[in-house]
Tab-separated table of C-alpha atoms in Angstrom:
chain	number	residue	atom	x	y	z
K	61	UNK	CA	-26.314	-58.162	-39.295
K	62	UNK	CA	-30.186	-57.927	-39.352
K	63	UNK	CA	-31.901	-58.920	-43.117
K	64	UNK	CA	-32.222	-56.009	-44.905
K	65	UNK	CA	-35.995	-53.943	-45.211
K	66	UNK	CA	-36.897	-54.556	-48.712
K	67	UNK	CA	-38.449	-51.347	-50.526
K	68	UNK	CA	-40.963	-52.525	-53.023
K	69	UNK	CA	-41.673	-49.779	-55.539
K	70	UNK	CA	-40.678	-48.660	-58.791
K	71	UNK	CA	-38.233	-48.018	-60.711
K	72	UNK	CA	-36.998	-44.635	-62.466
K	73	UNK	CA	-39.013	-42.633	-59.951
K	74	UNK	CA	-39.098	-40.748	-56.948
K	75	UNK	CA	-42.932	-41.271	-55.824
K	76	UNK	CA	-44.077	-41.962	-53.102
K	77	UNK	CA	-41.762	-43.937	-52.251
K	78	UNK	CA	-39.154	-41.477	-52.108
K	79	UNK	CA	-40.202	-40.790	-48.597
K	80	UNK	CA	-39.782	-44.217	-47.465
K	81	UNK	CA	-35.873	-44.079	-48.938
K	82	UNK	CA	-35.419	-40.616	-47.062
K	83	UNK	CA	-36.509	-42.209	-43.536
K	84	UNK	CA	-34.917	-45.434	-44.574
K	85	UNK	CA	-31.338	-43.371	-45.133
K	86	UNK	CA	-31.571	-40.927	-42.470
K	87	UNK	CA	-32.013	-43.710	-40.149
K	88	UNK	CA	-29.138	-45.585	-41.949
K	89	UNK	CA	-30.598	-49.104	-42.014
K	90	UNK	CA	-29.551	-51.209	-44.542
K	91	UNK	CA	-32.248	-51.700	-47.581
K	92	UNK	CA	-32.846	-53.160	-50.980
K	93	UNK	CA	-34.404	-51.520	-53.565
K	94	UNK	CA	-36.092	-54.475	-55.317
K	95	UNK	CA	-37.241	-52.903	-58.319
K	96	UNK	CA	-33.579	-51.792	-59.170
K	97	UNK	CA	-32.380	-55.133	-59.217
K	98	UNK	CA	-32.223	-57.573	-62.215
K	99	UNK	CA	-34.896	-59.184	-62.198
K	100	UNK	CA	-36.851	-57.180	-59.909
K	101	UNK	CA	-40.237	-55.827	-61.321
K	102	UNK	CA	-41.542	-59.654	-60.774
K	103	UNK	CA	-40.483	-59.693	-57.849
K	104	UNK	CA	-42.357	-56.587	-56.900
K	105	UNK	CA	-45.469	-57.220	-58.741
K	106	UNK	CA	-45.883	-60.682	-57.052
K	107	UNK	CA	-45.546	-59.131	-53.674
K	108	UNK	CA	-48.501	-57.129	-54.454
K	109	UNK	CA	-50.720	-59.209	-54.480
K	110	UNK	CA	-49.609	-62.681	-56.039
K	111	UNK	CA	-52.598	-65.321	-55.140
K	112	UNK	CA	-50.178	-66.394	-52.079
K	113	UNK	CA	-50.005	-62.882	-50.402
K	114	UNK	CA	-52.004	-62.574	-47.818
K	115	UNK	CA	-51.713	-59.283	-47.269
K	116	UNK	CA	-52.071	-57.693	-50.248
K	117	UNK	CA	-51.428	-54.438	-50.906
K	118	UNK	CA	-53.231	-52.218	-53.564
K	119	UNK	CA	-50.535	-50.201	-54.783
K	120	UNK	CA	-46.387	-49.505	-53.897
K	121	UNK	CA	-44.702	-48.545	-51.956
K	122	UNK	CA	-44.777	-51.522	-50.305
K	123	UNK	CA	-41.756	-52.218	-47.493
K	124	UNK	CA	-41.075	-55.749	-46.705
K	125	UNK	CA	-39.690	-56.912	-43.060
K	126	UNK	CA	-38.903	-60.675	-42.946
K	127	UNK	CA	-42.156	-62.095	-44.029
K	128	UNK	CA	-44.454	-58.809	-42.524
K	129	UNK	CA	-45.924	-56.722	-45.892
K	130	UNK	CA	-46.471	-53.470	-45.197
K	131	UNK	CA	-47.887	-51.052	-47.572
K	132	UNK	CA	-48.988	-47.936	-47.606
K	133	UNK	CA	-46.418	-44.196	-47.041
K	134	UNK	CA	-48.003	-43.239	-43.905
K	135	UNK	CA	-48.162	-46.126	-42.545
K	136	UNK	CA	-44.562	-47.355	-43.585
K	137	UNK	CA	-43.491	-44.726	-41.877
K	138	UNK	CA	-45.490	-45.203	-38.819
K	139	UNK	CA	-43.462	-48.639	-38.765
K	140	UNK	CA	-40.106	-47.126	-39.240
K	141	UNK	CA	-40.866	-44.022	-37.149
K	142	UNK	CA	-41.395	-45.906	-34.284
K	143	UNK	CA	-38.610	-48.337	-34.783
K	144	UNK	CA	-35.736	-46.267	-35.979
K	145	UNK	CA	-36.254	-43.436	-33.571
K	146	UNK	CA	-37.791	-41.082	-35.913
K	147	UNK	CA	-40.904	-40.540	-34.463
K	148	UNK	CA	-41.556	-39.735	-30.395
K	149	UNK	CA	-41.861	-42.033	-27.866
K	150	UNK	CA	-45.113	-41.572	-26.754
K	151	UNK	CA	-48.475	-42.120	-28.317
K	152	UNK	CA	-49.910	-38.567	-28.099
K	153	UNK	CA	-46.727	-37.393	-30.179
K	154	UNK	CA	-47.330	-40.568	-32.670
K	155	UNK	CA	-50.719	-39.896	-33.497
K	156	UNK	CA	-49.661	-36.046	-33.898
K	157	UNK	CA	-47.123	-37.630	-36.453
K	158	UNK	CA	-49.132	-39.753	-38.610
K	159	UNK	CA	-51.587	-36.871	-38.538
K	160	UNK	CA	-49.437	-34.382	-40.087
K	161	UNK	CA	-47.985	-37.095	-42.246
K	162	UNK	CA	-51.345	-37.990	-43.824
K	163	UNK	CA	-52.221	-34.374	-43.955
K	164	UNK	CA	-49.221	-34.403	-46.012
K	165	UNK	CA	-50.528	-37.479	-48.369
K	166	UNK	CA	-53.165	-35.017	-48.652
K	167	UNK	CA	-51.479	-32.509	-50.848
K	168	UNK	CA	-48.933	-35.025	-52.358
K	169	UNK	CA	-52.509	-37.162	-54.311
K	170	UNK	CA	-53.704	-33.902	-55.175
K	171	UNK	CA	-49.903	-32.554	-56.817
K	172	UNK	CA	-50.732	-36.088	-58.169
K	173	UNK	CA	-54.211	-34.391	-59.995
K	174	UNK	CA	-52.772	-31.368	-61.066
K	175	UNK	CA	-51.416	-33.347	-63.911
K	176	UNK	CA	-54.131	-35.950	-64.320
K	177	UNK	CA	-57.653	-34.598	-63.002
K	178	UNK	CA	-59.402	-37.211	-65.277
K	179	UNK	CA	-57.936	-40.045	-65.670
K	180	UNK	CA	-54.407	-41.744	-64.588
K	181	UNK	CA	-55.802	-44.412	-67.729
K	182	UNK	CA	-54.992	-41.358	-69.910
K	183	UNK	CA	-52.032	-39.461	-70.913
K	184	UNK	CA	-51.470	-35.876	-69.681
K	185	UNK	CA	-51.900	-34.962	-73.628
K	186	UNK	CA	-55.386	-35.971	-73.049
K	187	UNK	CA	-56.346	-34.153	-70.266
K	188	UNK	CA	-54.067	-30.366	-70.477
K	189	UNK	CA	-57.268	-28.456	-70.643
K	190	UNK	CA	-58.462	-29.813	-67.406
K	191	UNK	CA	-55.356	-29.722	-66.081
K	192	UNK	CA	-54.829	-26.245	-66.803
K	193	UNK	CA	-57.291	-25.678	-64.935
K	194	UNK	CA	-56.915	-27.508	-61.854
K	195	UNK	CA	-52.968	-26.602	-61.772
K	196	UNK	CA	-54.262	-23.301	-61.310
K	197	UNK	CA	-57.045	-24.035	-58.485
K	198	UNK	CA	-53.538	-25.609	-56.577
K	199	UNK	CA	-51.297	-23.081	-57.306
K	200	UNK	CA	-53.683	-20.116	-56.542
K	201	UNK	CA	-56.026	-21.856	-53.215
K	202	UNK	CA	-54.222	-25.551	-52.456
K	203	UNK	CA	-50.729	-24.577	-52.098
K	204	UNK	CA	-51.200	-21.859	-49.691
K	205	UNK	CA	-53.641	-23.232	-47.977
K	206	UNK	CA	-51.284	-26.353	-46.975
K	207	UNK	CA	-48.417	-24.332	-46.849
K	208	UNK	CA	-49.808	-21.956	-44.239
K	209	UNK	CA	-50.839	-25.017	-42.218
K	210	UNK	CA	-47.376	-26.598	-42.161
K	211	UNK	CA	-46.227	-23.082	-41.655
K	212	UNK	CA	-47.998	-22.714	-38.369
K	213	UNK	CA	-46.856	-26.034	-37.196
K	214	UNK	CA	-43.787	-25.582	-37.450
K	215	UNK	CA	-44.027	-21.927	-35.999
K	216	UNK	CA	-45.841	-23.279	-33.029
K	217	UNK	CA	-43.797	-25.903	-32.401
K	218	UNK	CA	-42.766	-25.271	-28.511
K	219	UNK	CA	-39.692	-27.628	-29.033
K	220	UNK	CA	-36.402	-25.889	-29.947
K	221	UNK	CA	-34.513	-26.520	-33.516
K	222	UNK	CA	-37.082	-25.325	-35.933
K	223	UNK	CA	-38.473	-29.055	-36.781
K	224	UNK	CA	-42.823	-29.807	-36.985
K	225	UNK	CA	-43.009	-31.817	-33.916
K	226	UNK	CA	-41.043	-31.588	-30.909
K	227	UNK	CA	-37.548	-31.135	-30.633
K	228	UNK	CA	-35.618	-33.427	-32.726
K	229	UNK	CA	-36.103	-34.659	-36.204
K	230	UNK	CA	-38.593	-36.749	-37.151
K	231	UNK	CA	-40.220	-38.753	-40.653
K	232	UNK	CA	-42.382	-35.764	-40.793
K	233	UNK	CA	-39.231	-33.392	-41.042
K	234	UNK	CA	-38.272	-35.353	-44.006
K	235	UNK	CA	-41.325	-35.935	-45.234
K	236	UNK	CA	-41.920	-31.899	-45.639
K	237	UNK	CA	-38.423	-31.399	-47.090
K	238	UNK	CA	-39.421	-33.922	-49.906
K	239	UNK	CA	-43.149	-31.856	-50.474
K	240	UNK	CA	-41.611	-28.820	-50.771
K	241	UNK	CA	-37.986	-29.892	-53.004
K	242	UNK	CA	-41.563	-31.272	-54.954
K	243	UNK	CA	-43.557	-28.280	-54.823
K	244	UNK	CA	-41.049	-26.801	-56.296
K	245	UNK	CA	-38.867	-28.458	-59.270
K	246	UNK	CA	-43.251	-28.991	-60.614
K	247	UNK	CA	-44.497	-25.443	-59.465
K	248	UNK	CA	-40.828	-23.307	-59.701
K	249	UNK	CA	-42.621	-19.496	-60.134
K	250	UNK	CA	-45.198	-19.693	-57.934
K	251	UNK	CA	-42.291	-21.399	-54.895
K	252	UNK	CA	-40.106	-18.775	-55.550
K	253	UNK	CA	-42.762	-15.775	-55.129
K	254	UNK	CA	-44.410	-18.023	-52.087
K	255	UNK	CA	-41.331	-18.717	-50.010
K	256	UNK	CA	-40.826	-15.355	-48.248
K	257	UNK	CA	-43.693	-16.472	-46.804
K	258	UNK	CA	-42.742	-20.124	-45.372
K	259	UNK	CA	-39.583	-18.235	-43.583
K	260	UNK	CA	-40.300	-21.954	-40.861
K	261	UNK	CA	-40.740	-24.397	-44.090
K	262	UNK	CA	-37.686	-23.481	-46.186
K	263	UNK	CA	-35.512	-23.032	-42.978
K	264	UNK	CA	-36.847	-26.755	-42.125
K	265	UNK	CA	-35.849	-28.186	-45.907
K	266	UNK	CA	-32.258	-26.965	-45.695
K	267	UNK	CA	-31.926	-28.332	-42.241
K	268	UNK	CA	-33.121	-31.735	-43.408
K	269	UNK	CA	-30.565	-30.956	-46.613
K	270	UNK	CA	-28.166	-30.499	-44.567
K	271	UNK	CA	-27.778	-33.361	-42.282
K	272	UNK	CA	-24.766	-36.132	-42.813
K	273	UNK	CA	-27.514	-39.088	-43.908
K	274	UNK	CA	-29.880	-37.071	-46.015
K	275	UNK	CA	-26.763	-34.934	-47.856
K	276	UNK	CA	-25.050	-38.355	-48.806
K	277	UNK	CA	-27.915	-39.789	-50.024
K	278	UNK	CA	-29.106	-36.970	-52.175
K	279	UNK	CA	-25.690	-37.113	-53.459
K	280	UNK	CA	-25.500	-40.535	-54.794
K	281	UNK	CA	-27.262	-42.133	-57.326
K	282	UNK	CA	-29.762	-43.836	-55.414
K	283	UNK	CA	-31.848	-40.665	-55.053
K	284	UNK	CA	-33.289	-40.422	-58.743
K	285	UNK	CA	-33.406	-37.162	-60.259
K	286	UNK	CA	-37.421	-35.612	-60.428
K	287	UNK	CA	-38.882	-36.692	-63.524
K	288	UNK	CA	-42.020	-36.098	-65.312
K	289	UNK	CA	-42.521	-39.645	-64.021
K	290	UNK	CA	-43.273	-39.054	-60.960
K	291	UNK	CA	-45.648	-37.524	-59.043
K	292	UNK	CA	-44.264	-33.756	-58.993
K	293	UNK	CA	-44.069	-33.185	-62.456
K	294	UNK	CA	-42.711	-29.585	-64.245
K	295	UNK	CA	-44.690	-29.127	-67.273
K	296	UNK	CA	-44.104	-25.490	-67.820
K	297	UNK	CA	-48.028	-24.503	-68.760
K	298	UNK	CA	-49.108	-25.229	-65.408
K	299	UNK	CA	-46.938	-22.845	-63.171
K	300	UNK	CA	-46.986	-19.474	-63.928
J	60	UNK	CA	-67.693	-41.961	-15.600
J	61	UNK	CA	-65.143	-41.104	-18.712
J	62	UNK	CA	-65.105	-37.419	-20.430
J	63	UNK	CA	-67.312	-37.892	-23.932
J	64	UNK	CA	-65.290	-37.532	-26.621
J	65	UNK	CA	-65.760	-34.694	-28.603
J	66	UNK	CA	-66.381	-35.488	-32.151
J	67	UNK	CA	-65.848	-32.114	-34.851
J	68	UNK	CA	-67.071	-32.447	-37.541
J	69	UNK	CA	-69.754	-30.149	-40.610
J	70	UNK	CA	-73.337	-30.661	-38.793
J	71	UNK	CA	-75.615	-31.763	-41.862
J	72	UNK	CA	-73.187	-34.180	-43.709
J	73	UNK	CA	-72.335	-37.932	-43.721
J	74	UNK	CA	-68.423	-36.658	-44.825
J	75	UNK	CA	-65.268	-38.615	-43.531
J	76	UNK	CA	-67.425	-38.081	-39.919
J	77	UNK	CA	-68.885	-40.615	-40.652
J	78	UNK	CA	-66.126	-43.284	-40.401
J	79	UNK	CA	-65.682	-42.022	-36.925
J	80	UNK	CA	-69.477	-41.771	-35.895
J	81	UNK	CA	-69.575	-46.004	-37.104
J	82	UNK	CA	-66.670	-46.377	-34.688
J	83	UNK	CA	-67.821	-44.414	-31.708
J	84	UNK	CA	-71.206	-45.794	-31.875
J	85	UNK	CA	-70.270	-49.714	-32.657
J	86	UNK	CA	-67.995	-49.192	-29.281
J	87	UNK	CA	-71.010	-48.134	-27.638
J	88	UNK	CA	-68.486	-44.839	-25.628
J	89	UNK	CA	-70.037	-41.475	-25.119
J	90	UNK	CA	-69.538	-38.591	-27.380
J	91	UNK	CA	-71.203	-34.871	-28.346
J	92	UNK	CA	-71.038	-34.031	-31.908
J	93	UNK	CA	-70.269	-30.655	-30.963
J	94	UNK	CA	-71.487	-29.159	-34.553
J	95	UNK	CA	-74.720	-30.429	-33.960
J	96	UNK	CA	-75.266	-28.552	-30.731
J	97	UNK	CA	-76.345	-25.395	-30.138
J	98	UNK	CA	-73.216	-22.892	-31.087
J	99	UNK	CA	-71.317	-25.730	-31.520
J	100	UNK	CA	-69.692	-24.279	-35.260
J	101	UNK	CA	-67.411	-21.940	-33.450
J	102	UNK	CA	-66.206	-24.324	-31.083
J	103	UNK	CA	-65.420	-26.189	-33.968
J	104	UNK	CA	-63.712	-23.911	-35.580
J	105	UNK	CA	-61.904	-22.761	-32.870
J	106	UNK	CA	-60.744	-25.943	-32.241
J	107	UNK	CA	-59.266	-27.178	-35.564
J	108	UNK	CA	-56.868	-23.882	-35.921
J	109	UNK	CA	-57.090	-21.223	-33.205
J	110	UNK	CA	-54.323	-19.264	-32.151
J	111	UNK	CA	-54.234	-21.202	-29.391
J	112	UNK	CA	-54.397	-25.023	-30.250
J	113	UNK	CA	-50.624	-26.717	-30.271
J	114	UNK	CA	-51.808	-29.371	-32.373
J	115	UNK	CA	-54.254	-27.956	-35.463
J	116	UNK	CA	-56.190	-29.512	-38.015
J	117	UNK	CA	-55.945	-28.989	-41.641
J	118	UNK	CA	-59.891	-30.495	-41.786
J	119	UNK	CA	-61.954	-32.241	-39.740
J	120	UNK	CA	-63.272	-34.492	-38.582
J	121	UNK	CA	-61.305	-34.387	-35.574
J	122	UNK	CA	-62.121	-35.674	-32.036
J	123	UNK	CA	-61.221	-34.261	-28.229
J	124	UNK	CA	-59.912	-37.033	-26.145
J	125	UNK	CA	-60.022	-34.923	-22.931
J	126	UNK	CA	-57.395	-31.918	-23.767
J	127	UNK	CA	-55.915	-33.969	-27.056
J	128	UNK	CA	-56.971	-32.998	-30.603
J	129	UNK	CA	-56.590	-36.110	-33.324
J	130	UNK	CA	-57.083	-35.204	-36.029
J	131	UNK	CA	-57.073	-37.315	-39.981
J	132	UNK	CA	-59.903	-40.124	-40.199
J	133	UNK	CA	-57.798	-43.257	-40.380
J	134	UNK	CA	-55.698	-41.586	-37.481
J	135	UNK	CA	-58.700	-41.193	-35.059
J	136	UNK	CA	-59.636	-44.559	-36.479
J	137	UNK	CA	-56.243	-45.860	-35.016
J	138	UNK	CA	-56.500	-44.888	-32.213
J	139	UNK	CA	-60.147	-45.662	-31.038
J	140	UNK	CA	-58.825	-48.849	-32.726
J	141	UNK	CA	-56.813	-49.893	-30.007
J	142	UNK	CA	-58.639	-48.444	-27.344
J	143	UNK	CA	-61.641	-50.037	-27.891
J	144	UNK	CA	-61.023	-53.296	-29.284
J	145	UNK	CA	-62.193	-52.509	-32.731
J	146	UNK	CA	-58.396	-53.404	-34.049
J	147	UNK	CA	-56.218	-56.518	-32.855
J	148	UNK	CA	-54.014	-56.366	-30.135
J	149	UNK	CA	-50.753	-56.885	-31.725
J	150	UNK	CA	-48.351	-54.352	-33.790
J	151	UNK	CA	-48.699	-56.380	-37.757
J	152	UNK	CA	-52.901	-56.948	-37.287
J	153	UNK	CA	-52.942	-52.856	-36.507
J	154	UNK	CA	-50.400	-51.799	-39.136
J	155	UNK	CA	-52.294	-53.630	-41.509
J	156	UNK	CA	-55.978	-52.549	-40.064
J	157	UNK	CA	-54.466	-48.501	-40.653
J	158	UNK	CA	-53.387	-49.534	-44.493
J	159	UNK	CA	-56.339	-50.953	-45.293
J	160	UNK	CA	-58.058	-47.621	-43.667
J	161	UNK	CA	-55.851	-45.866	-46.494
J	162	UNK	CA	-56.886	-46.874	-49.101
J	163	UNK	CA	-60.189	-46.920	-48.486
J	164	UNK	CA	-59.585	-43.114	-47.577
J	165	UNK	CA	-58.315	-43.408	-50.911
J	166	UNK	CA	-61.037	-44.264	-52.592
J	167	UNK	CA	-62.536	-41.642	-50.435
J	168	UNK	CA	-61.151	-38.426	-51.896
J	169	UNK	CA	-61.845	-40.391	-55.467
J	170	UNK	CA	-65.383	-40.497	-54.965
J	171	UNK	CA	-65.277	-37.341	-54.059
J	172	UNK	CA	-63.358	-36.134	-57.044
J	173	UNK	CA	-65.898	-37.148	-59.189
J	174	UNK	CA	-68.379	-34.186	-58.582
J	175	UNK	CA	-65.421	-31.405	-58.069
J	176	UNK	CA	-62.395	-32.741	-60.531
J	177	UNK	CA	-61.522	-29.436	-60.752
J	178	UNK	CA	-62.143	-27.531	-57.631
J	179	UNK	CA	-63.258	-27.220	-54.424
J	180	UNK	CA	-63.282	-23.756	-54.660
J	181	UNK	CA	-66.150	-23.648	-57.028
J	182	UNK	CA	-69.686	-25.293	-58.009
J	183	UNK	CA	-70.097	-28.609	-58.892
J	184	UNK	CA	-72.817	-27.281	-61.741
J	185	UNK	CA	-69.340	-25.670	-63.002
J	186	UNK	CA	-67.319	-28.583	-63.524
J	187	UNK	CA	-69.916	-30.758	-64.639
J	188	UNK	CA	-68.239	-31.225	-68.238
J	189	UNK	CA	-65.436	-32.706	-66.325
J	190	UNK	CA	-66.850	-34.763	-63.352
J	191	UNK	CA	-68.388	-36.559	-66.099
J	192	UNK	CA	-65.656	-37.539	-67.700
J	193	UNK	CA	-63.878	-38.326	-64.330
J	194	UNK	CA	-67.270	-39.924	-63.341
J	195	UNK	CA	-66.957	-42.490	-65.619
J	196	UNK	CA	-63.409	-43.286	-65.199
J	197	UNK	CA	-64.329	-43.597	-61.558
J	198	UNK	CA	-67.277	-46.239	-62.257
J	199	UNK	CA	-65.568	-48.190	-64.920
J	200	UNK	CA	-62.068	-48.161	-63.924
J	201	UNK	CA	-61.944	-47.213	-60.352
J	202	UNK	CA	-64.512	-48.519	-58.376
J	203	UNK	CA	-64.098	-52.362	-59.755
J	204	UNK	CA	-60.025	-52.051	-59.310
J	205	UNK	CA	-61.051	-51.622	-55.363
J	206	UNK	CA	-63.805	-53.298	-54.950
J	207	UNK	CA	-61.290	-56.479	-56.730
J	208	UNK	CA	-58.633	-55.270	-53.588
J	209	UNK	CA	-61.299	-55.428	-51.227
J	210	UNK	CA	-63.045	-58.413	-51.932
J	211	UNK	CA	-59.817	-60.405	-52.138
J	212	UNK	CA	-58.436	-58.898	-48.642
J	213	UNK	CA	-62.135	-60.453	-47.463
J	214	UNK	CA	-61.534	-63.700	-48.814
J	215	UNK	CA	-57.984	-64.561	-48.849
J	216	UNK	CA	-58.879	-63.931	-44.500
J	217	UNK	CA	-57.796	-67.136	-42.595
J	218	UNK	CA	-59.689	-65.890	-40.391
J	219	UNK	CA	-63.975	-67.439	-39.704
J	220	UNK	CA	-66.940	-64.836	-39.633
J	221	UNK	CA	-66.540	-63.059	-43.108
J	222	UNK	CA	-64.569	-60.141	-42.006
J	223	UNK	CA	-61.302	-58.039	-43.480
J	224	UNK	CA	-58.742	-58.838	-40.783
J	225	UNK	CA	-59.309	-61.721	-38.312
J	226	UNK	CA	-61.821	-63.426	-37.076
J	227	UNK	CA	-63.459	-59.980	-34.863
J	228	UNK	CA	-64.919	-56.711	-36.065
J	229	UNK	CA	-62.841	-54.418	-36.686
J	230	UNK	CA	-63.354	-50.493	-37.826
J	231	UNK	CA	-62.107	-52.357	-41.141
J	232	UNK	CA	-65.811	-53.541	-41.543
J	233	UNK	CA	-67.291	-50.392	-40.380
J	234	UNK	CA	-65.804	-48.516	-42.542
J	235	UNK	CA	-66.259	-50.860	-45.232
J	236	UNK	CA	-69.846	-50.928	-44.784
J	237	UNK	CA	-69.962	-46.961	-45.131
J	238	UNK	CA	-67.246	-47.200	-48.223
J	239	UNK	CA	-70.388	-50.005	-49.444
J	240	UNK	CA	-72.973	-47.754	-48.561
J	241	UNK	CA	-71.764	-44.615	-50.427
J	242	UNK	CA	-70.908	-45.618	-53.275
J	243	UNK	CA	-74.398	-47.603	-53.172
J	244	UNK	CA	-76.057	-44.130	-53.021
J	245	UNK	CA	-74.048	-42.263	-55.700
J	246	UNK	CA	-73.645	-44.934	-57.900
J	247	UNK	CA	-77.450	-46.935	-57.590
J	248	UNK	CA	-77.200	-48.066	-61.396
J	249	UNK	CA	-73.350	-49.007	-61.286
J	250	UNK	CA	-73.197	-50.874	-57.930
J	251	UNK	CA	-76.523	-52.909	-58.956
J	252	UNK	CA	-74.254	-54.015	-61.774
J	253	UNK	CA	-71.164	-54.957	-59.951
J	254	UNK	CA	-72.902	-56.264	-56.158
J	255	UNK	CA	-72.981	-59.975	-57.699
J	256	UNK	CA	-69.391	-59.751	-58.144
J	257	UNK	CA	-68.417	-58.784	-54.190
J	258	UNK	CA	-70.084	-61.280	-52.175
J	259	UNK	CA	-67.779	-61.419	-50.090
J	260	UNK	CA	-67.702	-57.697	-49.551
J	261	UNK	CA	-72.009	-56.795	-49.486
J	262	UNK	CA	-72.271	-59.979	-46.991
J	263	UNK	CA	-69.995	-57.715	-45.139
J	264	UNK	CA	-71.878	-55.060	-45.408
J	265	UNK	CA	-75.366	-56.813	-43.934
J	266	UNK	CA	-73.125	-58.403	-41.048
J	267	UNK	CA	-72.428	-55.201	-40.125
J	268	UNK	CA	-75.898	-53.284	-40.565
J	269	UNK	CA	-77.418	-55.851	-38.108
J	270	UNK	CA	-74.619	-55.636	-35.005
J	271	UNK	CA	-76.965	-54.656	-32.458
J	272	UNK	CA	-75.349	-51.250	-31.775
J	273	UNK	CA	-74.700	-50.252	-35.513
J	274	UNK	CA	-78.677	-50.757	-36.136
J	275	UNK	CA	-79.802	-48.332	-32.880
J	276	UNK	CA	-77.515	-45.958	-34.737
J	277	UNK	CA	-78.658	-46.193	-38.365
J	278	UNK	CA	-82.330	-46.335	-37.132
J	279	UNK	CA	-81.634	-42.775	-34.965
J	280	UNK	CA	-81.587	-39.062	-35.794
J	281	UNK	CA	-77.860	-39.295	-35.067
J	282	UNK	CA	-77.474	-41.205	-38.560
J	283	UNK	CA	-77.854	-38.041	-41.123
J	284	UNK	CA	-79.313	-39.499	-44.072
J	285	UNK	CA	-76.869	-39.177	-47.769
J	286	UNK	CA	-77.437	-36.196	-48.969
J	287	UNK	CA	-76.085	-34.046	-52.063
J	288	UNK	CA	-73.547	-31.560	-49.679
J	289	UNK	CA	-71.151	-35.027	-48.271
J	290	UNK	CA	-68.587	-37.188	-50.401
J	291	UNK	CA	-71.009	-39.481	-51.524
J	292	UNK	CA	-73.895	-37.356	-54.208
J	293	UNK	CA	-76.070	-38.674	-55.433
J	294	UNK	CA	-75.866	-37.275	-59.672
J	295	UNK	CA	-77.755	-39.303	-61.838
J	296	UNK	CA	-76.093	-37.992	-64.783
J	297	UNK	CA	-72.172	-39.224	-63.402
J	298	UNK	CA	-74.532	-43.165	-62.510
J	299	UNK	CA	-74.969	-45.165	-65.868
C-alpha cells in the first residue's frame, strides 16, 4: 500500500486546506490530517519552516508526499490533479485548470479581506468599520464580477456535463463547489439574491455535492463545519 | 521563425505584466506587447473575454501562444519556465518554483492593497486613511515576514550561485528582482532600513540586474518606469 499523504493544515477550520481535502476525498486516496492527530501541531510547525527544511512554506496548507513538501493550495492541486485524474492530460488543459484555480484563489483572498481589510494581526472587532466598507464593495462589485466570469466559463465549456473544464470532473469543479458553499455561508442574503443569475454554477455545486465520495465526506466528521475561524465567516453586519 | 508571443497587458504600467516581460526578455524570445501597438487596446479587451473566447481571462496579463490563451501571471511563468529553460526539468523543482512564485504573488497582492485596502473601484484619495493603517501593517509586519521567508529560501538553497532554486537562474529569481525593486520604489525608507537584514535577496537583485538580456531591457524603452498606476506606488505618506 502507498504511504498515505500527510496534509499539514490548521485544525478547527476549513480554510484553504479544504480545497485540498476535497481533492483528496474525491480521489479516494489515503491521507492523514496531521494537525488533527494528538501532538500533530508541533509536527506541522516543524514541517513548515523548521531549520532542517530545505523547501519551507510561507503558510499552510502543505502536502507531504514521501519526503517532498508541496505548498500553496493551487500548487498542491496542480500536483494532485495530474496524479489522480482530476485534471486533463494535455498541457493546455492543465494550464487552463491552473488558471481557473488561481482565479478562485484571488476571490478567496478577497473574501478573507472582507473581515480583515487592515491587518491579519488585529481582531475583526478592531477593523469592523473598514470591514463593512470592504464587504459592501465585495458584495456589490467583486462577487458579481467573479461569478459572472466563472458562470461564463461553465457556459462556454463545450464539454458535456456542466463542468468547468472538459467533460469530466476536475479539481476546479471541487473548488468552485467550495467557493459557492463558502460565499453562501458568509453572505447568505447576497447569495440568495444572486443565485438565479448563476444557474451553471449552482447546478455544478449540486452535482459536486452528490458525488459519492464527496457526499460521504460532507456527512463525516472529517468535514469541519464552516465557522468564524476560517476564511468564510458569517458576520451578519457584513451581509445585506 | 516562430510566431512571436503576444503579451496582453495594459499599456503605461509595469503591473503584473512585468513579471512576464522579465521572463520573455531574459529568455530572449520574440514577443509583441499588444496594448502598446496602435489599436492594440480593443484587441486586448476582445482577447480577454470576447464572446468567441473559449478560455476567457478574468484579468490581464494573458500570453497568446498561437491560438492558445494563457492567463494568470504564475501560470504564464509556469509555461514559459518549462519551455525556455527558466525552471528545473524535474517535476519536484517545477513545483517548488511554482510554490515560490505563488508566494511572491501573495505579497504583490498585499502591496497593491496598501493603496487600495477598501475597493479598487474607489480612488486612493477616498481610502487614504485606511491605506495608512494597512501600509503600516504591511511595512512593519508583512514585508519582514515575507522577506525573512525568501531570504531563508535563498540561504538554504544548496545550489551554488545565490539563486532561489538550484544552481541556475529561474523565473523565480527574475520575480524576486522585480519584487525587491518594486518594494524599494514604493517604500524607500522602509527598504533602506531593512536591506542589511537581507543580504541574499539584495545580492540576487543585483545579480539579476546584471544579466545581459535583463540589463539591456532595463535600459530600453520597453521597460516602463515605475509609476502611480502600477502595483508598487510611491506615496510618501505610506512609507516611514
